[in-house]
Coordinates of C-alpha atoms and ligand atoms in Angstrom, one line a residue:
Chain K
X1 CA 0.7 85.0 -83.1
X2 CA -1.6 83.3 -80.6
X3 CA -1.3 84.2 -76.9
X4 CA -3.2 82.5 -74.1
X5 CA -3.6 84.2 -70.7
X6 CA -4.7 82.6 -67.5
X7 CA -7.8 84.6 -66.5
X8 CA -7.4 84.3 -62.7
X9 CA -10.5 85.0 -60.7
X10 CA -10.1 86.7 -57.3
X11 CA -12.9 87.8 -55.0
X12 CA -15.4 87.0 -57.7
X13 CA -13.8 89.3 -60.3
X14 CA -10.9 89.2 -62.8
X15 CA -7.6 89.6 -61.0
X16 CA -6.4 93.1 -61.7
X17 CA -3.0 91.9 -62.8
X18 CA -4.6 90.0 -65.6
X19 CA -6.1 93.2 -67.0
X20 CA -2.6 94.8 -66.8
X21 CA -1.2 91.9 -68.8
X22 CA -3.9 92.4 -71.5
X23 CA -3.0 96.1 -71.7
X24 CA 0.7 95.3 -72.1
X25 CA 0.1 92.7 -74.7
X26 CA -2.0 95.0 -76.8
X27 CA 0.9 97.4 -76.9
X28 CA 3.6 94.9 -77.7
X29 CA 1.8 92.4 -79.9
X30 CA -0.7 94.5 -81.8
X31 CA -1.6 91.9 -84.4
X32 CA -1.8 88.9 -82.1
X33 CA -4.8 86.9 -81.2
X34 CA -5.3 87.1 -77.5
X35 CA -7.4 84.3 -75.8
X36 CA -8.2 83.9 -72.1
X37 CA -8.8 80.8 -70.1
X38 CA -11.5 81.1 -67.4
X39 CA -11.8 78.2 -65.0
X40 CA -14.5 78.2 -62.3
X41 CA -17.3 76.4 -60.7
X42 CA -19.6 78.7 -62.5
X43 CA -18.6 81.3 -65.1
X44 CA -19.9 84.8 -64.5
X45 CA -20.7 86.6 -67.8
X46 CA -19.4 89.8 -66.3
X47 CA -15.9 88.4 -66.3
X48 CA -16.2 87.5 -70.0
X49 CA -17.4 90.9 -70.9
X50 CA -14.7 92.6 -68.8
X51 CA -12.0 90.5 -70.6
X52 CA -13.5 91.4 -74.0
X53 CA -13.3 95.1 -73.1
X54 CA -9.7 94.7 -72.3
X55 CA -8.8 93.1 -75.5
X56 CA -9.6 89.4 -75.3
X57 CA -10.8 88.1 -78.7
X58 CA -11.8 84.7 -77.4
X59 CA -12.5 83.2 -74.0
X60 CA -12.2 79.5 -73.3
X61 CA -14.2 78.4 -70.3
X62 CA -14.1 75.3 -68.2
X63 CA -16.9 74.9 -65.6
X64 CA -16.6 72.3 -62.9
X65 CA -17.1 72.0 -59.2
X66 CA -13.5 70.8 -58.9
X67 CA -12.5 74.3 -60.1
X68 CA -14.2 76.2 -57.4
X69 CA -10.9 76.8 -55.6
X70 CA -7.5 76.9 -57.1
X71 CA -5.7 73.5 -56.8
X72 CA -2.7 72.6 -59.0
X73 CA -3.9 69.4 -60.6
X74 CA -7.4 70.3 -61.8
X75 CA -6.2 73.7 -63.0
X76 CA -3.2 72.2 -64.8
X77 CA -5.4 69.6 -66.5
X78 CA -7.9 72.2 -67.7
X79 CA -5.2 74.5 -68.9
X80 CA -3.5 71.7 -70.8
X81 CA -6.8 70.9 -72.6
X82 CA -7.1 74.6 -73.6
X83 CA -3.5 74.8 -74.8
X84 CA -4.0 71.7 -76.9
X85 CA -7.1 73.4 -78.5
X86 CA -5.5 76.8 -79.1
X87 CA -1.9 76.0 -79.8
X88 CA -0.6 79.3 -78.5
X89 CA 3.0 80.5 -79.0
X90 CA 2.9 82.2 -75.6
X91 CA 1.1 81.4 -72.3
X92 CA 1.1 84.0 -69.6
X93 CA -0.2 84.3 -66.0
X94 CA 0.1 87.0 -63.4
X95 CA 2.8 86.1 -60.9
X96 CA 0.3 85.6 -58.1
X97 CA 0.7 82.7 -55.7
X98 CA -1.5 80.7 -58.0
X99 CA 0.0 81.9 -61.3
X100 CA 3.5 81.0 -60.0
X101 CA 2.2 77.5 -59.2
X102 CA 0.5 77.0 -62.5
X103 CA 2.9 78.2 -65.2
X104 CA 6.0 76.1 -64.3
X105 CA 3.8 73.0 -64.2
X106 CA 2.4 73.7 -67.7
X107 CA 5.9 74.3 -68.9
X108 CA 7.0 71.0 -67.5
X109 CA 4.3 69.2 -69.5
X110 CA 5.7 70.8 -72.7
X111 CA 9.2 69.9 -71.8
X112 CA 10.3 73.6 -71.6
X113 CA 11.4 76.0 -69.0
X114 CA 9.6 79.3 -68.2
X115 CA 10.4 83.0 -67.6
X116 CA 9.4 84.4 -64.2
X117 CA 8.3 87.7 -62.7
X118 CA 8.8 89.7 -65.9
X119 CA 8.3 93.4 -65.8
X120 CA 8.6 93.8 -69.6
X121 CA 8.2 91.8 -72.7
X122 CA 9.6 92.8 -76.1
X123 CA 10.1 91.5 -79.6
X124 CA 13.5 90.8 -81.1
X125 CA 13.7 89.8 -84.8
X126 CA 12.3 86.4 -84.2
X127 CA 12.4 86.1 -80.4
X128 CA 10.2 87.1 -77.6
X129 CA 12.4 88.7 -74.9
X130 CA 11.5 88.5 -71.2
X131 CA 12.8 91.1 -68.8
X132 CA 13.2 90.1 -65.1
X133 CA 14.9 92.4 -62.5
X134 CA 17.3 90.5 -60.3
X135 CA 19.6 91.3 -57.3
X136 CA 17.2 93.6 -55.6
X137 CA 16.3 95.3 -58.8
X138 CA 19.9 96.4 -59.4
X139 CA 20.3 94.4 -62.5
X140 CA 18.0 93.4 -65.4
X141 CA 18.2 89.9 -66.8
X142 CA 16.8 89.4 -70.3
X143 CA 16.0 85.9 -71.3
X144 CA 14.5 84.0 -74.2
X145 CA 12.9 80.6 -74.3
X146 CA 13.7 78.0 -76.9
X147 CA 10.7 76.1 -78.1
X148 CA 7.5 76.4 -80.0
X149 CA 5.5 77.4 -77.0
X150 CA 6.7 79.8 -74.3
X151 CA 5.6 80.2 -70.7
X152 CA 6.0 83.2 -68.4
X153 CA 4.6 84.8 -65.3
X154 CA 4.6 88.6 -64.7
X155 CA 5.6 90.5 -61.6
X156 CA 2.4 91.6 -59.9
X157 CA 1.8 95.4 -60.2
X158 CA 4.2 95.6 -63.2
X159 CA 1.7 96.7 -65.8
X160 CA -0.9 99.5 -65.9
X161 CA -4.5 98.8 -66.5
X162 CA -6.2 100.5 -69.4
X163 CA -8.6 102.9 -67.8
X164 CA -10.8 103.3 -70.9
X165 CA -11.0 99.9 -72.5
X166 CA -13.1 99.7 -75.6
X167 CA -12.9 96.1 -76.7
X168 CA -15.9 94.1 -77.9
X169 CA -17.6 91.0 -76.5
X170 CA -15.4 88.1 -77.1
X171 CA -16.2 84.7 -78.6
X172 CA -16.8 82.1 -76.0
X173 CA -15.9 78.4 -76.3
X174 CA -16.8 75.9 -73.6
X175 CA -14.2 73.2 -73.0
X176 CA -15.1 69.9 -71.2
X177 CA -12.7 68.4 -68.8
X178 CA -13.3 65.4 -66.6
X179 CA -11.5 65.0 -63.3
X180 CA -10.5 61.9 -61.4
X181 CA -10.0 61.2 -57.7
X182 CA -6.2 61.6 -58.0
X183 CA -6.6 65.1 -59.3
X184 CA -8.0 66.0 -55.9
X185 CA -5.1 64.7 -53.7
X186 CA -4.5 68.1 -52.2
X187 CA -7.6 69.2 -50.4
X188 CA -8.8 72.8 -50.2
X189 CA -9.8 73.5 -46.6
X190 CA -10.5 77.2 -46.4
X191 CA -9.2 80.6 -47.3
X192 CA -8.7 82.8 -44.2
X193 CA -9.4 86.2 -45.7
X194 CA -7.5 89.0 -44.0
X195 CA -10.0 91.6 -42.7
X196 CA -9.6 94.8 -44.6
X197 CA -11.1 97.4 -42.1
X198 CA -8.8 100.3 -43.0
X199 CA -8.4 101.4 -46.6
X200 CA -4.9 102.7 -47.1
X201 CA -5.4 103.4 -50.8
X202 CA -5.9 107.1 -50.4
X203 CA -3.5 107.7 -47.5
X204 CA -1.1 110.6 -48.3
X205 CA 1.5 109.5 -45.8
X206 CA 2.2 106.1 -44.4
X207 CA 4.5 105.1 -41.6
X208 CA 5.2 101.4 -42.2
X209 CA 7.0 99.0 -39.9
X210 CA 8.7 95.7 -40.6
X211 CA 10.2 92.9 -38.6
X212 CA 12.8 95.3 -37.3
X213 CA 10.1 97.0 -35.2
X214 CA 10.6 94.0 -32.9
X215 CA 7.3 93.6 -31.1
X216 CA 3.7 94.6 -30.8
X217 CA 4.2 97.4 -28.3
X218 CA 6.9 98.9 -30.4
X219 CA 4.3 99.8 -33.0
X220 CA 3.1 102.5 -30.8
X221 CA 5.8 105.0 -31.8
X222 CA 4.9 104.4 -35.5
X223 CA 1.2 105.0 -34.7
X224 CA 2.1 108.2 -32.8
X225 CA 4.2 109.4 -35.7
X226 CA 1.5 108.6 -38.2
X227 CA -1.1 110.5 -36.1
X228 CA 1.2 113.5 -35.7
X229 CA 1.7 113.6 -39.5
X230 CA -1.9 113.0 -40.4
X231 CA -1.1 109.7 -42.0
X232 CA -1.8 106.0 -41.6
X233 CA 0.4 103.1 -40.5
X234 CA 1.3 100.1 -42.6
X235 CA 3.3 96.9 -42.1
X236 CA 5.0 94.0 -43.8
X237 CA 3.5 90.5 -43.9
X238 CA 6.2 89.5 -41.4
X239 CA 4.5 91.8 -38.8
X240 CA 0.9 90.7 -39.6
X241 CA 2.1 87.0 -39.5
X242 CA 3.5 87.7 -36.0
X243 CA 0.2 89.4 -35.0
X244 CA 2.1 92.6 -34.0
X245 CA -0.5 94.5 -36.0
X246 CA -3.9 93.9 -37.5
X247 CA -3.8 92.1 -40.9
X248 CA -5.6 95.1 -42.6
X249 CA -2.3 97.0 -42.4
X250 CA -0.4 94.6 -44.6
X251 CA 1.0 96.2 -47.7
X252 CA 2.3 94.5 -50.8
X253 CA 1.5 91.7 -53.2
X254 CA -0.7 89.9 -50.8
X255 CA -1.7 93.0 -48.8
X256 CA -3.0 96.4 -49.8
X257 CA -1.5 98.5 -52.7
X258 CA -0.7 102.1 -51.7
X259 CA 0.4 105.2 -53.5
X260 CA 1.1 107.9 -50.9
X261 CA 3.2 111.0 -51.3
X262 CA 5.4 109.9 -48.5
X263 CA 6.2 106.4 -47.3
X264 CA 8.4 106.0 -44.3
X265 CA 9.7 102.4 -44.0
X266 CA 11.1 101.5 -40.6
X267 CA 12.8 98.1 -40.1
X268 CA 11.7 96.9 -43.5
X269 CA 14.2 95.0 -45.6
X270 CA 12.6 95.8 -49.0
X271 CA 11.4 92.4 -50.3
X272 CA 9.9 92.6 -53.9
X273 CA 6.6 91.2 -52.6
X274 CA 6.3 94.1 -50.2
X275 CA 7.5 96.9 -52.5
X276 CA 5.3 95.7 -55.4
X277 CA 2.5 97.2 -53.4
X278 CA 4.2 100.6 -52.8
X279 CA 4.1 103.4 -55.3
X280 CA 5.3 106.4 -53.3
X281 CA 6.4 109.7 -54.5
X282 CA 9.0 109.9 -51.8
X283 CA 10.4 106.9 -49.9
X284 CA 12.2 107.4 -46.7
X285 CA 13.7 104.5 -44.9
X286 CA 15.3 103.7 -41.6
X287 CA 17.2 100.5 -41.3
X288 CA 20.2 99.5 -39.2
X289 CA 21.7 97.4 -42.1
X290 CA 23.4 99.6 -44.6
X291 CA 23.1 96.7 -47.1
X292 CA 19.3 96.4 -46.8
X293 CA 17.8 96.3 -50.3
X294 CA 15.3 99.0 -49.2
X295 CA 18.0 101.6 -49.5
X296 CA 18.2 100.9 -53.3
X297 CA 14.7 102.1 -53.6
X298 CA 14.8 105.0 -51.1
X299 CA 14.9 108.7 -51.8
X300 CA 16.1 109.4 -48.3
X301 CA 17.4 107.1 -45.6
X302 CA 19.0 106.8 -42.3
X303 CA 21.2 103.8 -41.4
X304 CA 20.4 103.4 -37.8
X305 CA 18.3 101.9 -35.1
X306 CA 14.7 102.8 -35.5
X307 CA 14.1 102.6 -31.8
X308 CA 16.5 105.6 -31.5
X309 CA 15.6 107.4 -34.6
X310 CA 11.8 107.4 -34.6
X311 CA 11.4 109.0 -31.1
X312 CA 13.8 111.8 -32.0
X313 CA 12.1 112.3 -35.3
X314 CA 8.7 112.5 -33.6
X315 CA 10.0 115.0 -31.0
X316 CA 11.6 117.2 -33.6
X317 CA 8.4 117.3 -35.7
X318 CA 6.1 118.1 -32.7
Chain S
X1 CA 10.5 59.2 -41.7
X2 CA 13.0 60.6 -44.3
X3 CA 13.0 64.2 -45.2
X4 CA 15.0 65.7 -48.0
X5 CA 15.7 69.5 -48.0
X6 CA 17.2 71.2 -51.0
X7 CA 19.2 74.2 -50.1
X8 CA 21.2 76.9 -51.9
X9 CA 24.3 78.8 -51.1
X10 CA 24.4 82.5 -52.0
X11 CA 26.6 85.5 -51.7
X12 CA 25.6 87.2 -48.5
X13 CA 23.4 90.3 -49.0
X14 CA 25.8 92.1 -46.7
X15 CA 28.3 92.1 -49.4
X16 CA 28.3 95.3 -51.3
X17 CA 28.5 93.9 -54.8
X18 CA 26.4 96.0 -57.0
X19 CA 24.3 94.8 -59.9
X20 CA 26.0 92.7 -62.5
X21 CA 29.2 92.2 -60.4
X22 CA 27.2 90.2 -58.0
X23 CA 27.0 87.4 -60.6
X24 CA 30.7 87.3 -61.2
X25 CA 32.2 84.4 -59.1
X26 CA 35.7 85.9 -59.4
X27 CA 34.6 88.9 -57.3
X28 CA 33.3 86.8 -54.4
X29 CA 35.2 85.8 -51.3
X30 CA 34.6 82.4 -49.7
X31 CA 33.7 83.9 -46.4
X32 CA 30.8 85.7 -47.9
X33 CA 29.2 82.5 -49.1
X34 CA 26.2 81.7 -46.8
X35 CA 23.2 79.5 -46.8
X36 CA 20.5 81.4 -48.5
X37 CA 18.3 82.7 -45.6
X38 CA 15.2 81.3 -47.2
X39 CA 16.9 77.9 -47.4
X40 CA 17.3 78.1 -43.7
X41 CA 13.5 78.4 -43.4
X42 CA 13.2 75.2 -45.4
X43 CA 15.7 73.5 -43.1
X44 CA 13.7 74.7 -40.1
X45 CA 10.5 73.3 -41.5
X46 CA 12.2 69.9 -42.0
X47 CA 13.7 69.9 -38.5
X48 CA 10.5 70.9 -36.8
X49 CA 8.8 67.9 -38.3
X50 CA 11.7 65.7 -37.3
X51 CA 11.4 66.9 -33.7
X52 CA 7.7 66.2 -33.6
X53 CA 8.2 62.8 -35.1
X54 CA 11.1 61.9 -32.8
X55 CA 9.1 63.0 -29.7
X56 CA 6.1 60.8 -30.7
X57 CA 7.9 57.7 -32.0
X58 CA 8.1 54.3 -30.3
X59 CA 11.3 53.8 -28.4
X60 CA 12.7 51.1 -30.7
X61 CA 11.7 53.0 -33.8
X62 CA 14.4 54.9 -35.7
X63 CA 14.4 58.7 -35.5
X64 CA 13.5 60.8 -38.5
X65 CA 16.3 61.7 -40.9
X66 CA 16.8 65.0 -42.5
X67 CA 19.1 65.0 -45.5
X68 CA 20.3 68.4 -46.8
X69 CA 21.2 68.5 -50.5
X70 CA 23.0 71.4 -52.1
X71 CA 23.5 71.9 -55.8
X72 CA 23.6 75.7 -56.2
X73 CA 26.5 77.7 -54.8
X74 CA 30.2 78.1 -55.2
X75 CA 31.2 76.0 -52.2
X76 CA 28.1 73.8 -51.3
X77 CA 30.1 71.8 -48.7
X78 CA 30.3 74.9 -46.5
X79 CA 26.5 75.4 -46.6
X80 CA 26.0 71.7 -46.0
X81 CA 28.2 71.6 -42.9
X82 CA 26.1 74.5 -41.5
X83 CA 22.9 72.6 -42.3
X84 CA 24.2 69.7 -40.2
X85 CA 25.2 72.1 -37.5
X86 CA 21.6 73.3 -37.4
X87 CA 20.4 69.7 -36.9
X88 CA 20.2 67.9 -40.3
X89 CA 21.2 64.3 -40.0
X90 CA 23.4 64.1 -43.1
X91 CA 24.1 65.9 -46.3
X92 CA 24.9 65.4 -50.0
X93 CA 26.8 67.7 -52.2
X94 CA 26.1 67.7 -55.9
X95 CA 28.9 69.3 -57.8
X96 CA 29.8 69.1 -61.4
X97 CA 30.9 71.7 -63.8
X98 CA 28.5 70.5 -66.5
X99 CA 25.4 71.2 -64.4
X100 CA 23.6 74.3 -65.3
X101 CA 21.3 75.5 -62.6
X102 CA 20.1 78.9 -63.9
X103 CA 17.3 77.1 -65.8
X104 CA 14.6 75.9 -63.3
X105 CA 13.7 73.0 -65.5
X106 CA 17.3 71.7 -65.5
X107 CA 17.5 72.3 -61.8
X108 CA 14.3 70.3 -61.3
X109 CA 15.8 67.5 -63.4
X110 CA 19.0 67.5 -61.3
X111 CA 16.8 67.3 -58.1
X112 CA 14.8 64.4 -59.6
X113 CA 18.1 62.6 -60.3
X114 CA 19.2 63.2 -56.7
X115 CA 16.0 61.9 -55.3
X116 CA 16.1 58.8 -57.5
X117 CA 19.6 58.0 -56.3
X118 CA 18.6 58.6 -52.7
X119 CA 15.7 56.2 -53.2
X120 CA 13.3 56.3 -50.3
X121 CA 11.9 59.5 -49.0
X122 CA 8.7 60.9 -47.5
X123 CA 8.9 64.6 -47.7
X124 CA 10.7 67.2 -49.8
X125 CA 11.3 70.7 -48.5
X126 CA 12.7 73.7 -50.5
X127 CA 12.4 77.4 -50.7
X128 CA 12.6 80.2 -53.2
X129 CA 15.5 82.5 -53.7
X130 CA 15.4 86.0 -55.0
X131 CA 18.6 86.2 -56.8
X132 CA 18.6 83.4 -59.3
X133 CA 16.5 82.9 -62.4
X134 CA 15.5 79.4 -61.2
X135 CA 14.0 80.4 -57.9
X136 CA 10.3 80.6 -58.1
X137 CA 9.6 77.9 -60.6
X138 CA 11.7 75.0 -59.4
X139 CA 9.3 73.9 -56.6
X140 CA 6.3 73.6 -58.8
X141 CA 8.4 72.0 -61.6
X142 CA 9.8 69.5 -59.3
X143 CA 6.5 68.6 -57.8
X144 CA 5.0 68.2 -61.2
X145 CA 7.8 66.0 -62.4
X146 CA 7.6 63.8 -59.3
X147 CA 3.8 63.7 -59.4
X148 CA 3.9 64.7 -55.7
X149 CA 1.1 66.7 -54.0
X150 CA 2.6 70.0 -53.0
X151 CA 2.1 73.3 -51.3
X152 CA 4.1 76.4 -52.2
X153 CA 5.0 79.3 -49.9
X154 CA 3.9 77.5 -46.7
X155 CA 3.5 79.6 -43.6
X156 CA 2.5 77.0 -41.0
X157 CA 2.4 73.2 -40.9
X158 CA 0.2 71.1 -38.6
X159 CA 0.5 67.3 -38.4
X160 CA -2.8 65.5 -39.0
X161 CA -3.7 61.9 -39.5
X162 CA -2.0 60.7 -42.6
X163 CA -0.6 64.0 -43.7
X164 CA -0.3 67.7 -43.0
X165 CA -2.6 70.7 -42.8
X166 CA -0.6 73.5 -44.3
X167 CA -1.4 77.3 -44.4
X168 CA 0.3 79.1 -47.3
X169 CA 0.7 82.7 -48.5
X170 CA -2.2 84.0 -50.5
X171 CA -3.1 87.4 -51.9
X172 CA -5.6 88.8 -49.4
X173 CA -5.0 86.3 -46.7
X174 CA -3.9 82.7 -46.2
X175 CA -5.1 79.5 -47.8
X176 CA -5.3 76.2 -45.8
X177 CA -4.9 72.9 -47.6
X178 CA -4.3 69.3 -46.7
X179 CA -1.7 67.2 -48.3
X180 CA -0.8 63.5 -47.8
X181 CA 2.3 62.5 -45.9
X182 CA 4.4 62.1 -49.1
X183 CA 4.5 65.6 -50.4
X184 CA 6.6 68.6 -51.4
X185 CA 6.5 71.8 -49.4
X186 CA 8.1 75.1 -50.3
X187 CA 8.5 77.5 -47.4
X188 CA 8.1 81.2 -46.8
X189 CA 10.0 83.2 -44.2
X190 CA 7.0 83.3 -41.8
X191 CA 7.4 83.2 -38.0
X192 CA 6.8 79.4 -38.0
X193 CA 10.0 78.8 -40.1
X194 CA 12.3 81.1 -38.1
X195 CA 15.5 79.2 -38.3
X196 CA 17.1 77.8 -35.2
X197 CA 20.8 78.5 -34.4
X198 CA 23.5 75.9 -34.8
X199 CA 24.0 73.9 -31.6
X200 CA 27.3 72.7 -30.0
X201 CA 26.3 69.1 -30.7
X202 CA 25.4 70.0 -34.3
X203 CA 28.7 71.8 -34.9
X204 CA 30.6 68.7 -33.7
X205 CA 28.5 66.5 -36.0
X206 CA 29.2 68.9 -38.8
X207 CA 32.9 68.6 -38.3
X208 CA 32.8 64.8 -38.2
X209 CA 30.3 64.4 -41.1
X210 CA 31.4 62.7 -44.2
X211 CA 29.6 64.5 -47.0
X212 CA 29.6 62.6 -50.3
X213 CA 29.9 64.5 -53.6
X214 CA 27.8 63.3 -56.4
X215 CA 28.5 64.2 -60.0
X216 CA 26.2 64.3 -63.0
X217 CA 27.4 60.9 -63.9
X218 CA 26.5 59.6 -60.4
X219 CA 23.0 60.9 -61.1
X220 CA 22.9 59.3 -64.5
X221 CA 22.6 62.7 -66.1
X222 CA 24.7 64.0 -69.1
X223 CA 25.5 67.4 -70.3
X224 CA 23.0 67.2 -73.1
X225 CA 20.3 66.8 -70.5
X226 CA 21.4 69.1 -67.7
X227 CA 24.2 71.2 -69.2
X228 CA 24.0 74.7 -70.4
X229 CA 23.5 73.5 -74.0
X230 CA 20.2 71.8 -72.8
X231 CA 18.8 75.0 -71.3
X232 CA 15.6 76.2 -72.8
X233 CA 15.7 79.4 -70.8
X234 CA 18.6 81.3 -72.1
X235 CA 20.1 84.6 -70.9
X236 CA 20.3 87.2 -73.6
X237 CA 21.8 90.0 -71.5
X238 CA 22.4 91.0 -67.9
X239 CA 22.9 94.7 -67.4
X240 CA 22.9 97.1 -64.5
X241 CA 19.7 99.1 -63.9
X242 CA 20.5 102.7 -63.9
X243 CA 18.4 104.5 -61.4
X244 CA 17.8 108.1 -62.4
X245 CA 16.8 109.5 -59.1
X246 CA 19.5 110.2 -56.5
X247 CA 19.1 108.9 -53.1
X248 CA 20.3 110.6 -49.9
X249 CA 21.3 108.0 -47.4
X250 CA 22.7 109.1 -44.1
X251 CA 25.2 106.6 -42.8
X252 CA 27.1 108.5 -40.1
X253 CA 26.5 110.6 -37.0
X254 CA 24.8 110.4 -33.7
X255 CA 21.0 109.6 -34.0
X256 CA 20.1 113.2 -33.3
X257 CA 22.5 114.5 -35.9
X258 CA 21.2 112.1 -38.5
X259 CA 17.6 113.2 -37.9
X260 CA 18.6 116.8 -38.1
X261 CA 20.4 116.1 -41.3
X262 CA 17.4 114.3 -42.8
X263 CA 15.0 117.1 -41.8
X264 CA 17.1 119.9 -43.2
X265 CA 17.6 118.0 -46.4
X266 CA 13.9 117.4 -46.7
X267 CA 13.3 121.0 -46.2
X268 CA 15.9 122.0 -48.8
X269 CA 14.2 119.6 -51.3
X270 CA 10.7 121.0 -50.3
X271 CA 9.5 117.6 -49.2
X272 CA 6.8 118.1 -46.6
X273 CA 6.2 115.6 -43.9
X274 CA 2.6 115.5 -43.0
X275 CA -0.1 118.2 -43.4
Ligands
LIG1 C1 4.1 84.9 -52.4 C2 4.6 85.8 -51.3 C3 3.9 87.0 -51.2 C4 4.3 87.9 -50.2 N1 3.6 89.1 -50.1 C5 4.0 90.0 -49.2 C6 3.3 91.3 -49.1 O1 2.3 91.5 -49.7 N2 3.8 92.2 -48.2 C7 4.9 91.9 -47.5 O2 5.3 92.8 -46.7 N3 5.5 90.8 -47.5 C8 5.1 89.8 -48.4 N4 5.8 88.6 -48.5 C9 6.9 88.4 -47.5 C10 8.2 89.0 -48.1 O3 8.8 88.1 -48.9 C11 9.1 89.3 -46.9 O4 9.3 88.1 -46.2 C12 8.6 90.4 -46.0 O5 8.2 91.5 -46.7 C13 9.8 90.7 -45.0 O6 9.3 91.6 -44.1 P1 10.3 92.6 -43.3 O7 11.0 93.5 -44.2 O8 9.5 93.2 -42.3 O9 11.3 91.6 -42.6 P2 12.8 91.3 -42.8 O10 13.0 90.9 -44.2 O11 13.1 90.3 -41.8 O12 13.6 92.7 -42.6 C14 13.7 93.3 -41.3 C15 14.6 94.5 -41.5 O13 14.6 95.2 -40.3 C16 16.0 95.7 -40.1 N5 16.1 95.9 -38.6 C17 16.1 95.0 -37.6 N6 16.2 95.7 -36.5 C18 16.2 97.0 -36.7 C19 16.3 98.2 -35.9 N7 16.3 98.1 -34.6 N8 16.3 99.4 -36.5 C20 16.2 99.5 -37.8 N9 16.2 98.4 -38.7 C21 16.1 97.2 -38.1 C22 16.8 94.6 -40.6 O14 18.1 95.1 -40.9 C23 16.0 94.1 -41.8 O15 16.4 94.8 -43.0 C24 5.4 87.7 -49.4 C25 6.0 86.5 -49.6 C26 5.7 85.6 -50.5 C27 6.4 84.3 -50.6

């Protein structure tokens, strides 16, 4: 079987989730031929080598100035060319913002639907099965796709990366694609990169706040608690978007990934995009809504107002 | 200016339906059917643009129109009345037992059918919904089918000459793009899209509104195109996820009691807070 993976580039390197996909594929489809698609203004050979190490047999490259930044049309066009060349049975991309834009469009061009945010992939007698958690991860929906070519995105953070990859240099094939003015209807202006001044990766304890914190000043109690417990603070994108806290503290798919022993979530609803960045040994949550999804993931929790609970908690711990 | 906003109705997350039961319509009460909160973000995006347009237009010019369209949900009409109460100008219900909306490609086809019947439009707004299997893909699929420039997961929109400058969610920050005026925008739940409340005037409009119901036939679509039999994404199984670990959630007591309860349980389980 032939499988094609979108080799997304992020910060001048292969997106980590792509490496996770390669690891997963090597487990599930041992005899398959895995190819990667690399699209960029200029292909860096390190990317190619990295992909080979992680199991890519072949890398298709498209180099063009139009591909310097992700934009739907030029990326779709390039991928369609590569798909036509390789005739894969399965096309995968990490479920990043770009991957989620790309895969459904490619599927449309092949007149087929797609599976989304899968956390597992398996083989039935003659079907590929896609596993997607739904209803706040309380139920698992398994789907199959009917058609000669299948498309899917993976949930970010779902697959482990092989720490000791031993693959060889892949074969490289250049693909030429020409672009027209109408491919560039959407204009890339800029990427406002969030400043990452504090690294939360090694934090053993994190006190994280969400929209329920209710304001910039209210973050003080979280900071005090974090200091008291020798930990760091964290936040959801909702809070960084509101400028209640510096962007560096954003945790999740689009923020930092953390793996503390203890994660205290205050006023956080538990969106999958937030929780995909949290791998904590113990999750303690405080939320005034008993039905908040966060409780499904929590080891301990208090249903209550964080403005009441946190000060008491701090006092008792002092 | 004519804006179309596609919304969904869902079972309120306040309802304690666990796992698989959540997807069983017979277990759902009408009162628990609400506009998907993320759809409210999309409505807000459309209304903000309407407000800006209306403030700047020439006196004799017609005001911008926002039409809410709902396909997904057990009682779309209810969601649509609320959309009008928020400020949408009118609404269209699409209801037909043959329509299968759990496949994003079919949903995109239904949306295309609706837009063709509507005719003229400038902008399309929609959002993503966590619970359905169609959610994330439908925006991109629809944009691709319509050949419309698009932005997914918008966080802010600025009017510029001949179009919009839109910031959207991106891993590691935010990306800014420019799209022409005729475009598709899917919204996130950023501050910019915080939904407004319904207004008195809106509620009155909603009561009076005549909301047409379009069927598959009205859209020129048949079951072999948009029915379950046409789905290329097929559900094999839906099962509850059994979580091994037990969680200890304290739901009752005065705040101080709850904290004491938590701390003693943590101690019992030898979970240490801090160094
Ligand atoms: C592509 C994409 C990527 C994203 N990436 C990320 C990411 O990396 N990280 C991230 O965090 N988000 C991300 N998001 C946003 C994410 O979808 C959610 O919108 C966000 O995580 C919600 O943040 P929240 O839990 O703080 O807010 P809400 O969902 O609004 O929840 C607030 C919670 O606080 C509770 N609350 C309110 N008042 C109180 C009180 N006084 N006491 C106790 N509880 C209270 C409420 O009951 C509610 O549960 C992303 C979104 C998209 C579309």
